[in-house]
């Protein structure tokens, strides 16, 4: 995801909220473009294979449109969370660059690096606090350990603090032993020095939101109609009833 970054300022500069608004105006279109692109590349056969057909039968779903909206909305929700998480990561790096001269890290598993008060901070940025299972958390901790070794090859006395930063949510016990976990207000204050930033960034994020969402909804409704027509042709009998046997065979048959 290519963001338009301004040159970062010197260490610990006061954050100008106009800079955030300008960044959002220049870059929020990337998020909306990717929302529409995800619809343009979606295929009915792909999402039908990912979803549980028994669940629809158990919920007494009777129409093609109900099934289509259910599977498409689930796909969109998951995709948007990922895409917007990437976008917020770019915003966080931009803000940190303005305040602490931070930069996007080139080390695997680390998204942001910056220095403050003689300490090098290495940050893995996630959307929310419940982003991964135990194996994924273990991988992050391993990446932090590797990053520390890499950074200390040129300076063995370098103080390093590892942080899992989450753009929203809460975690009341941030000290995890091998790293810190800062969520929501704590995260945005950590990267900016501003304890109210987490609420101040809400307003700029709405830049042209209605216009962008109207464009998305046009593509969304066209796709719902197109997929519904395709589903009826493939998985409904002449009376209009869903052929559940055929649908389950497409989803699960080994042959």
C-alpha atoms as a printed R data frame, in Angstrom:
    type eleno elety resid chain resno       x       y       z
1   ATOM     1    CA   UNK     A     1   0.000   0.000   0.000
2   ATOM     2    CA   UNK     A     2   1.696   3.198  -1.195
3   ATOM     3    CA   UNK     A     3   1.164   6.190   1.034
4   ATOM     4    CA   UNK     A     4   2.173   9.795   0.360
5   ATOM     5    CA   UNK     A     5   4.540  10.650   3.204
6   ATOM     6    CA   UNK     A     6   5.881  14.066   4.036
7   ATOM     7    CA   UNK     A     7   9.451  14.474   5.307
8   ATOM     8    CA   UNK     A     8   9.566  13.643   9.033
9   ATOM     9    CA   UNK     A     9  10.520  16.402  11.442
10  ATOM    10    CA   UNK     A    10  13.161  16.386  14.128
11  ATOM    11    CA   UNK     A    11  12.918  14.297  17.276
12  ATOM    12    CA   UNK     A    12   9.934  15.050  19.560
13  ATOM    13    CA   UNK     A    13   8.267  17.804  17.602
14  ATOM    14    CA   UNK     A    14   4.789  19.055  18.493
15  ATOM    15    CA   UNK     A    15   2.150  17.325  16.396
16  ATOM    16    CA   UNK     A    16   0.163  19.547  14.040
17  ATOM    17    CA   UNK     A    17  -3.328  18.126  13.529
18  ATOM    18    CA   UNK     A    18  -3.517  19.864  10.142
19  ATOM    19    CA   UNK     A    19  -0.753  17.536   8.975
20  ATOM    20    CA   UNK     A    20  -2.939  14.563   9.898
21  ATOM    21    CA   UNK     A    21  -5.906  16.001   8.011
22  ATOM    22    CA   UNK     A    22  -3.725  16.563   4.959
23  ATOM    23    CA   UNK     A    23  -2.369  13.015   5.143
24  ATOM    24    CA   UNK     A    24  -5.887  11.589   5.380
25  ATOM    25    CA   UNK     A    25  -7.131  13.670   2.443
26  ATOM    26    CA   UNK     A    26  -4.202  12.520   0.305
27  ATOM    27    CA   UNK     A    27  -4.391   8.845   1.273
28  ATOM    28    CA   UNK     A    28  -7.876   7.785   2.403
29  ATOM    29    CA   UNK     A    29  -8.777   7.164  -1.235
30  ATOM    30    CA   UNK     A    30  -6.370   4.203  -1.182
31  ATOM    31    CA   UNK     A    31  -8.566   2.430   1.363
32  ATOM    32    CA   UNK     A    32 -11.756   3.040  -0.606
33  ATOM    33    CA   UNK     A    33 -10.119   1.965  -3.874
34  ATOM    34    CA   UNK     A    34  -9.048  -1.313  -2.306
35  ATOM    35    CA   UNK     A    35 -12.589  -1.899  -0.980
36  ATOM    36    CA   UNK     A    36 -13.957  -1.706  -4.518
37  ATOM    37    CA   UNK     A    37 -11.072  -3.698  -5.985
38  ATOM    38    CA   UNK     A    38 -11.841  -6.538  -3.571
39  ATOM    39    CA   UNK     A    39 -15.354  -6.728  -5.054
40  ATOM    40    CA   UNK     A    40 -14.162  -6.536  -8.640
41  ATOM    41    CA   UNK     A    41 -11.891  -9.557  -8.171
42  ATOM    42    CA   UNK     A    42 -14.374 -11.645  -6.161
43  ATOM    43    CA   UNK     A    43 -15.853 -14.781  -7.728
44  ATOM    44    CA   UNK     A    44 -18.948 -16.645  -6.532
45  ATOM    45    CA   UNK     A    45 -17.232 -20.028  -6.763
46  ATOM    46    CA   UNK     A    46 -14.424 -18.804  -4.475
47  ATOM    47    CA   UNK     A    47 -16.648 -17.675  -1.632
48  ATOM    48    CA   UNK     A    48 -19.060 -20.612  -1.896
49  ATOM    49    CA   UNK     A    49 -16.153 -22.978  -1.297
50  ATOM    50    CA   UNK     A    50 -15.109 -21.075   1.847
51  ATOM    51    CA   UNK     A    51 -18.490 -21.071   3.583
52  ATOM    52    CA   UNK     A    52 -20.376 -23.765   5.489
53  ATOM    53    CA   UNK     A    53 -23.488 -24.770   3.464
54  ATOM    54    CA   UNK     A    54 -24.886 -26.761   6.412
55  ATOM    55    CA   UNK     A    55 -25.098 -23.545   8.439
56  ATOM    56    CA   UNK     A    56 -27.382 -21.900   5.895
57  ATOM    57    CA   UNK     A    57 -29.683 -24.927   5.927
58  ATOM    58    CA   UNK     A    58 -29.706 -25.014   9.747
59  ATOM    59    CA   UNK     A    59 -30.651 -21.300   9.825
60  ATOM    60    CA   UNK     A    60 -33.555 -21.982   7.441
61  ATOM    61    CA   UNK     A    61 -32.187 -19.720   4.722
62  ATOM    62    CA   UNK     A    62 -34.602 -20.038   1.806
63  ATOM    63    CA   UNK     A    63 -33.565 -17.503  -0.846
64  ATOM    64    CA   UNK     A    64 -30.536 -17.101  -3.071
65  ATOM    65    CA   UNK     A    65 -30.155 -13.453  -2.112
66  ATOM    66    CA   UNK     A    66 -30.010 -14.327   1.604
67  ATOM    67    CA   UNK     A    67 -27.151 -16.731   0.966
68  ATOM    68    CA   UNK     A    68 -25.330 -14.305  -1.324
69  ATOM    69    CA   UNK     A    69 -25.596 -11.377   1.098
70  ATOM    70    CA   UNK     A    70 -24.486 -13.576   3.983
71  ATOM    71    CA   UNK     A    71 -21.307 -14.839   2.339
72  ATOM    72    CA   UNK     A    72 -20.440 -11.558   0.606
73  ATOM    73    CA   UNK     A    73 -20.938  -9.451   3.744
74  ATOM    74    CA   UNK     A    74 -18.717 -11.826   5.740
75  ATOM    75    CA   UNK     A    75 -16.003 -11.556   3.089
76  ATOM    76    CA   UNK     A    76 -16.243  -7.761   2.977
77  ATOM    77    CA   UNK     A    77 -16.072  -7.421   6.759
78  ATOM    78    CA   UNK     A    78 -12.940  -9.544   6.996
79  ATOM    79    CA   UNK     A    79 -11.277  -7.867   4.021
80  ATOM    80    CA   UNK     A    80 -12.027  -4.335   5.205
81  ATOM    81    CA   UNK     A    81 -10.580  -5.030   8.634
82  ATOM    82    CA   UNK     A    82  -7.308  -6.104   7.007
83  ATOM    83    CA   UNK     A    83  -7.158  -3.280   4.468
84  ATOM    84    CA   UNK     A    84  -8.029  -0.556   6.957
85  ATOM    85    CA   UNK     A    85  -5.578  -2.012   9.460
86  ATOM    86    CA   UNK     A    86  -2.821  -1.596   6.881
87  ATOM    87    CA   UNK     A    87  -4.012   1.947   6.222
88  ATOM    88    CA   UNK     A    88  -3.959   2.864   9.932
89  ATOM    89    CA   UNK     A    89  -0.438   1.464  10.165
90  ATOM    90    CA   UNK     A    90   0.602   3.986   7.515
91  ATOM    91    CA   UNK     A    91  -1.070   6.793   9.452
92  ATOM    92    CA   UNK     A    92   0.665   5.762  12.681
93  ATOM    93    CA   UNK     A    93   4.088   5.702  10.999
94  ATOM    94    CA   UNK     A    94   3.425   9.111   9.446
95  ATOM    95    CA   UNK     A    95   2.454  10.614  12.824
96  ATOM    96    CA   UNK     A    96   5.434   9.082  14.585
97  ATOM    97    CA   UNK     A    97   7.712  10.408  11.861
98  ATOM    98    CA   UNK     A    98   6.426  13.914  12.472
99  ATOM    99    CA   UNK     A    99   6.963  13.710  16.235
100 ATOM   100    CA   UNK     A   100   9.928  11.385  16.811
101 ATOM   101    CA   UNK     A   101  11.487  11.121  13.348
102 ATOM   102    CA   UNK     A   102  10.402   7.485  13.316
103 ATOM   103    CA   UNK     A   103  10.458   5.373  10.176
104 ATOM   104    CA   UNK     A   104   9.013   2.205   8.721
105 ATOM   105    CA   UNK     A   105  11.303  -0.608   9.770
106 ATOM   106    CA   UNK     A   106  13.089  -2.887   7.336
107 ATOM   107    CA   UNK     A   107  13.354  -5.659   9.934
108 ATOM   108    CA   UNK     A   108  11.030  -8.647   9.530
109 ATOM   109    CA   UNK     A   109   8.039  -8.512  11.861
110 ATOM   110    CA   UNK     A   110   8.703  -4.898  12.882
111 ATOM   111    CA   UNK     A   111   6.632  -2.094  11.369
112 ATOM   112    CA   UNK     A   112   8.023   1.002  13.084
113 ATOM   113    CA   UNK     A   113  11.311   2.086  14.665
114 ATOM   114    CA   UNK     A   114  11.958   5.270  16.598
115 ATOM   115    CA   UNK     A   115  14.175   6.644  19.356
116 ATOM   116    CA   UNK     A   116  12.931   8.424  22.462
117 ATOM   117    CA   UNK     A   117  14.838   9.268  25.636
118 ATOM   118    CA   UNK     A   118  17.794   7.110  24.662
119 ATOM   119    CA   UNK     A   119  15.696   4.024  23.907
120 ATOM   120    CA   UNK     A   120  15.117   2.406  20.502
121 ATOM   121    CA   UNK     A   121  11.489   1.380  20.194
122 ATOM   122    CA   UNK     A   122  10.550  -1.430  17.811
123 ATOM   123    CA   UNK     A   123   6.827  -1.704  17.157
124 ATOM   124    CA   UNK     A   124   4.625  -4.357  15.563
125 ATOM   125    CA   UNK     A   125   1.358  -2.612  14.659
126 ATOM   126    CA   UNK     A   126  -1.948  -4.524  14.640
127 ATOM   127    CA   UNK     A   127  -5.540  -3.386  14.212
128 ATOM   128    CA   UNK     A   128  -7.020  -4.515  17.536
129 ATOM   129    CA   UNK     A   129  -6.031  -6.382  20.698
130 ATOM   130    CA   UNK     A   130  -7.388  -9.799  19.646
131 ATOM   131    CA   UNK     A   131  -5.394 -10.018  16.432
132 ATOM   132    CA   UNK     A   132  -3.766 -13.441  16.755
133 ATOM   133    CA   UNK     A   133  -3.648 -16.870  18.341
134 ATOM   134    CA   UNK     A   134  -0.883 -18.169  20.594
135 ATOM   135    CA   UNK     A   135   1.271 -19.309  17.654
136 ATOM   136    CA   UNK     A   136   1.060 -15.904  15.994
137 ATOM   137    CA   UNK     A   137   1.954 -14.141  19.249
138 ATOM   138    CA   UNK     A   138   4.912 -16.512  19.684
139 ATOM   139    CA   UNK     A   139   6.049 -15.616  16.154
140 ATOM   140    CA   UNK     A   140   5.902 -11.907  17.029
141 ATOM   141    CA   UNK     A   141   7.992 -12.473  20.170
142 ATOM   142    CA   UNK     A   142  10.520 -14.431  18.098
143 ATOM   143    CA   UNK     A   143  10.676 -11.590  15.571
144 ATOM   144    CA   UNK     A   144  11.282  -9.102  18.397
145 ATOM   145    CA   UNK     A   145  14.196 -11.213  19.693
146 ATOM   146    CA   UNK     A   146  15.720 -11.435  16.220
147 ATOM   147    CA   UNK     A   147  15.274  -7.694  15.706
148 ATOM   148    CA   UNK     A   148  17.069  -6.932  18.975
149 ATOM   149    CA   UNK     A   149  20.020  -9.119  17.977
150 ATOM   150    CA   UNK     A   150  20.171  -7.426  14.575
151 ATOM   151    CA   UNK     A   151  20.126  -3.919  16.026
152 ATOM   152    CA   UNK     A   152  22.742  -4.739  18.658
153 ATOM   153    CA   UNK     A   153  25.270  -6.002  16.122
154 ATOM   154    CA   UNK     A   154  26.296  -2.378  15.537
155 ATOM   155    CA   UNK     A   155  25.720  -1.179  19.115
156 ATOM   156    CA   UNK     A   156  25.862  -3.820  21.843
157 ATOM   157    CA   UNK     A   157  24.735  -1.341  24.522
158 ATOM   158    CA   UNK     A   158  21.645  -0.153  22.670
159 ATOM   159    CA   UNK     A   159  18.543  -0.100  24.887
160 ATOM   160    CA   UNK     A   160  15.601  -1.588  22.997
161 ATOM   161    CA   UNK     A   161  11.936  -1.704  23.924
162 ATOM   162    CA   UNK     A   162   9.588  -4.002  21.968
163 ATOM   163    CA   UNK     A   163   5.952  -2.966  21.636
164 ATOM   164    CA   UNK     A   164   2.854  -4.565  20.155
165 ATOM   165    CA   UNK     A   165   0.768  -1.535  19.209
166 ATOM   166    CA   UNK     A   166  -2.969  -1.958  18.595
167 ATOM   167    CA   UNK     A   167  -4.905   0.836  16.900
168 ATOM   168    CA   UNK     A   168  -8.085   0.302  18.915
169 ATOM   169    CA   UNK     A   169  -9.312  -1.496  22.017
170 ATOM   170    CA   UNK     A   170  -7.911  -1.942  25.530
171 ATOM   171    CA   UNK     A   171  -5.409  -4.050  27.405
172 ATOM   172    CA   UNK     A   172  -5.236  -3.308  31.113
173 ATOM   173    CA   UNK     A   173  -1.963  -5.216  31.631
174 ATOM   174    CA   UNK     A   174   0.409  -3.760  29.032
175 ATOM   175    CA   UNK     A   175   3.584  -5.291  30.465
176 ATOM   176    CA   UNK     A   176   3.829  -8.753  28.892
177 ATOM   177    CA   UNK     A   177   7.342  -9.462  30.133
178 ATOM   178    CA   UNK     A   178   9.171  -9.740  26.815
179 ATOM   179    CA   UNK     A   179   7.266  -6.853  25.244
180 ATOM   180    CA   UNK     A   180   4.653  -4.202  25.984
181 ATOM   181    CA   UNK     A   181   1.174  -4.155  24.492
182 ATOM   182    CA   UNK     A   182  -0.347  -0.701  24.025
183 ATOM   183    CA   UNK     A   183  -3.916  -0.501  22.726
184 ATOM   184    CA   UNK     A   184  -6.198   2.353  21.725
185 ATOM   185    CA   UNK     A   185  -5.457   5.564  23.606
186 ATOM   186    CA   UNK     A   186  -2.191   4.194  25.010
187 ATOM   187    CA   UNK     A   187  -0.909   3.315  21.537
188 ATOM   188    CA   UNK     A   188  -1.687   6.653  19.897
189 ATOM   189    CA   UNK     A   189  -0.217   8.533  22.872
190 ATOM   190    CA   UNK     A   190   2.878   6.309  22.776
191 ATOM   191    CA   UNK     A   191   3.655   7.127  19.134
192 ATOM   192    CA   UNK     A   192   2.687  10.808  19.301
193 ATOM   193    CA   UNK     A   193   3.037  12.113  22.879
194 ATOM   194    CA   UNK     A   194  -0.603  13.299  22.606
195 ATOM   195    CA   UNK     A   195  -3.042  11.676  25.052
196 ATOM   196    CA   UNK     A   196  -6.134  12.867  23.144
197 ATOM   197    CA   UNK     A   197  -5.001  11.914  19.651
198 ATOM   198    CA   UNK     A   198  -7.085   8.715  19.681
199 ATOM   199    CA   UNK     A   199 -10.251  10.847  19.566
200 ATOM   200    CA   UNK     A   200  -8.857  13.675  17.438
201 ATOM   201    CA   UNK     A   201  -8.127  11.418  14.451
202 ATOM   202    CA   UNK     A   202 -11.781  10.360  14.142
203 ATOM   203    CA   UNK     A   203 -12.984  13.529  12.400
204 ATOM   204    CA   UNK     A   204 -10.400  13.589   9.574
205 ATOM   205    CA   UNK     A   205 -11.102   9.919   8.780
206 ATOM   206    CA   UNK     A   206 -14.566  10.899   7.581
207 ATOM   207    CA   UNK     A   207 -13.124  12.876   4.649
208 ATOM   208    CA   UNK     A   208 -15.521  12.410   1.709
209 ATOM   209    CA   UNK     A   209 -16.769   9.220   3.384
210 ATOM   210    CA   UNK     A   210 -20.324   9.492   2.024
211 ATOM   211    CA   UNK     A   211 -19.136  10.079  -1.541
212 ATOM   212    CA   UNK     A   212 -16.691   7.170  -1.350
213 ATOM   213    CA   UNK     A   213 -19.248   4.871   0.275
214 ATOM   214    CA   UNK     A   214 -21.856   5.693  -2.385
215 ATOM   215    CA   UNK     A   215 -19.401   4.522  -5.046
216 ATOM   216    CA   UNK     A   216 -18.753   1.358  -3.064
217 ATOM   217    CA   UNK     A   217 -22.457   0.638  -2.580
218 ATOM   218    CA   UNK     A   218 -23.069   0.900  -6.317
219 ATOM   219    CA   UNK     A   219 -20.431  -1.774  -6.963
220 ATOM   220    CA   UNK     A   220 -21.704  -3.850  -4.019
221 ATOM   221    CA   UNK     A   221 -25.340  -3.934  -5.193
222 ATOM   222    CA   UNK     A   222 -24.329  -4.732  -8.755
223 ATOM   223    CA   UNK     A   223 -22.311  -7.672  -7.470
224 ATOM   224    CA   UNK     A   224 -25.172  -8.906  -5.238
225 ATOM   225    CA   UNK     A   225 -27.499  -8.929  -8.246
226 ATOM   226    CA   UNK     A   226 -24.909 -10.614 -10.462
227 ATOM   227    CA   UNK     A   227 -24.050 -13.313  -7.913
228 ATOM   228    CA   UNK     A   228 -27.722 -13.935  -7.077
229 ATOM   229    CA   UNK     A   229 -28.502 -14.493 -10.743
230 ATOM   230    CA   UNK     A   230 -25.533 -16.848 -11.074
231 ATOM   231    CA   UNK     A   231 -26.528 -18.751  -7.915
232 ATOM   232    CA   UNK     A   232 -30.126 -19.193  -9.110
233 ATOM   233    CA   UNK     A   233 -28.911 -20.537 -12.456
234 ATOM   234    CA   UNK     A   234 -26.490 -22.987 -10.834
235 ATOM   235    CA   UNK     A   235 -28.109 -24.082  -7.557
236 ATOM   236    CA   UNK     A   236 -31.890 -23.609  -7.825
237 ATOM   237    CA   UNK     A   237 -34.368 -25.942  -9.505
238 ATOM   238    CA   UNK     A   238 -37.058 -24.893 -11.970
239 ATOM   239    CA   UNK     A   239 -39.469 -24.115  -9.108
240 ATOM   240    CA   UNK     A   240 -36.968 -21.714  -7.530
241 ATOM   241    CA   UNK     A   241 -36.071 -23.927  -4.574
242 ATOM   242    CA   UNK     A   242 -32.413 -24.208  -3.549
243 ATOM   243    CA   UNK     A   243 -30.849 -27.518  -4.558
244 ATOM   244    CA   UNK     A   244 -29.004 -28.172  -1.314
245 ATOM   245    CA   UNK     A   245 -27.545 -31.480  -2.473
246 ATOM   246    CA   UNK     A   246 -25.903 -29.830  -5.472
247 ATOM   247    CA   UNK     A   247 -24.632 -26.933  -3.348
248 ATOM   248    CA   UNK     A   248 -23.072 -29.262  -0.749
249 ATOM   249    CA   UNK     A   249 -21.495 -31.392  -3.470
250 ATOM   250    CA   UNK     A   250 -19.873 -28.310  -5.016
251 ATOM   251    CA   UNK     A   251 -18.590 -27.224  -1.616
252 ATOM   252    CA   UNK     A   252 -17.403 -30.557  -0.231
253 ATOM   253    CA   UNK     A   253 -17.301 -33.423  -2.733
254 ATOM   254    CA   UNK     A   254 -13.853 -35.052  -2.893
255 ATOM   255    CA   UNK     A   255 -14.216 -36.069  -6.545
